[in-house]
Amino acid sequence: MTGTDGRPSPQAACAEWVAACAEAGWHAGQVVEQVSVHDALGRVSAAAARAHWPSPRFDCAAMDGIAIAAGPAGGGLADDGQVLLPASAFTWVDTGDPIPAGADTVVERERVELRADGALVTGPVTRGRHVRASGEDFRAGDLLIPAGRRLRPADLSAAAAAGYAALAVARQPLVAIIPTGDEIRPVGSVLGPGEFTDSNSVMLAARAAQSGAAPVVTAVQPDDPDILAAAVREAALTADLVLVIAGSSRGRGDCTAAVLEQVGSIAVQGVAVRPGHPVLLGHVKPARYGYVPPGGARAGRPAGAVPVIGVPGYPLAAAVIFELFAAPLLAQLQGSVVPDRARLQAVLDRDWASAPDVEDWIPVALTASDPGDPPGGLVLVASPSGGHGAGAISRLVRADAWWPVPIGQGRFAAGDRIEVLPISCRPSISHG
């Protein structure tokens, strides 16, 4: 599908870009490394992890108390009331202790009164109570972590419990972020007239890290084609993806397109999306320049072409372009088979008119509302954010999700169901 001006849809543009990179020698070959379970949070598993041993590894106490053999062997325990057990009929255990031979039940400490002639047990006793059987959680050989999962705290705990000190994970892709512009100053700078803080690099680096990548932000590059070309070539020597911020439009100082043509190739120039339509998608082949970085090329970086994105300078446009093109590429490099965020169903709270000739990405706030039918049923209500354009980062700060409106859909009514993409893995949803 294309927009009315002939620009490709984001999906078509992404496919064309990836195909052009592959033709130039790029591939998403996964490089595997072993990482301690202490350091594997957020990494993507490169191989399935099966339990080396069961959990628990032996029958153990689930409560502090006394271990007994329930029934006649335990002293004729009644279903209720009290019974006095001789010292030979029980063993004191703490939670996690192995169950002694011959015992099959634990009576919690609160129901046991220690006496000189034994222990008085109050209340009924059920055979097997408060005992965790070997393999109750998982058995040896059980699949705990599939390949392609972004590892969560519980995954790491389960792996450690199953005998893993380290896990096979995909190498973190390195994302080089190159801010440009004579008017852009580093974060923390005292700004003069007409100067802006390099805030886009902060956002893109954070989003890259959130995607499992390792971001590296270069110094701000001036609007000089030769200097920018050298920076892109240098970045491509070690990076898996290069993001060049700003300069992708056709302003007097915009030189990103000319630089990409000089150091590599442009596959797509302009996409039917709002905001972000001036995006550039291309690649660079560092080998053609004969460069060798200090210490040699980065181990494990895929050979051949390195994908490059010319990211528009407006904050909302930069955020949209990352979601559409950088995020899926980084997932592919890590072998991730599950998206880091699932789309949600929501209901519009107002009539809305969108731009039908592009895929329109609109920030929305989400509210959980109880419609009363069915009783107690909650629905997500989406409130679109309009106005202030793509330069207003505050629109994104106040939003919980993106609403990507497909090409060709322009008008919506209050109450229409829509599909939204949470901005973070756990959107903050207020309750109406």
PDB file of C-alpha atoms in Angstrom, residues 367-381 430-432:
ATOM      1  CA  THR A 367      -8.278   5.255  31.253  1.00  0.00           C
ATOM      2  CA  ALA A 368      -9.808   2.094  32.709  1.00  0.00           C
ATOM      3  CA  SER A 369     -13.561   2.574  32.885  1.00  0.00           C
ATOM      4  CA  ASP A 370     -16.393   0.373  34.190  1.00  0.00           C
ATOM      5  CA  PRO A 371     -19.320   0.556  31.760  1.00  0.00           C
ATOM      6  CA  GLY A 372     -21.565  -1.453  34.074  1.00  0.00           C
ATOM      7  CA  ASP A 373     -22.464  -3.982  31.382  1.00  0.00           C
ATOM      8  CA  PRO A 374     -21.363  -6.588  32.098  1.00  0.00           C
ATOM      9  CA  PRO A 375     -21.221  -5.732  35.788  1.00  0.00           C
ATOM     10  CA  GLY A 376     -17.657  -5.152  36.868  1.00  0.00           C
ATOM     11  CA  GLY A 377     -16.309  -5.335  33.306  1.00  0.00           C
ATOM     12  CA  LEU A 378     -13.517  -2.855  32.588  1.00  0.00           C
ATOM     13  CA  VAL A 379     -12.764  -1.272  29.230  1.00  0.00           C
ATOM     14  CA  LEU A 380      -9.843   0.910  28.165  1.00  0.00           C
ATOM     15  CA  VAL A 381     -10.890   4.363  27.015  1.00  0.00           C
ATOM     16  CA  SER A 430      -5.671   5.754  35.295  1.00  0.00           C
ATOM     17  CA  HIS A 431      -9.098   4.668  36.534  1.00  0.00           C
ATOM     18  CA  GLY A 432     -12.122   6.697  35.576  1.00  0.00           C
TER      19      GLY A 432
END
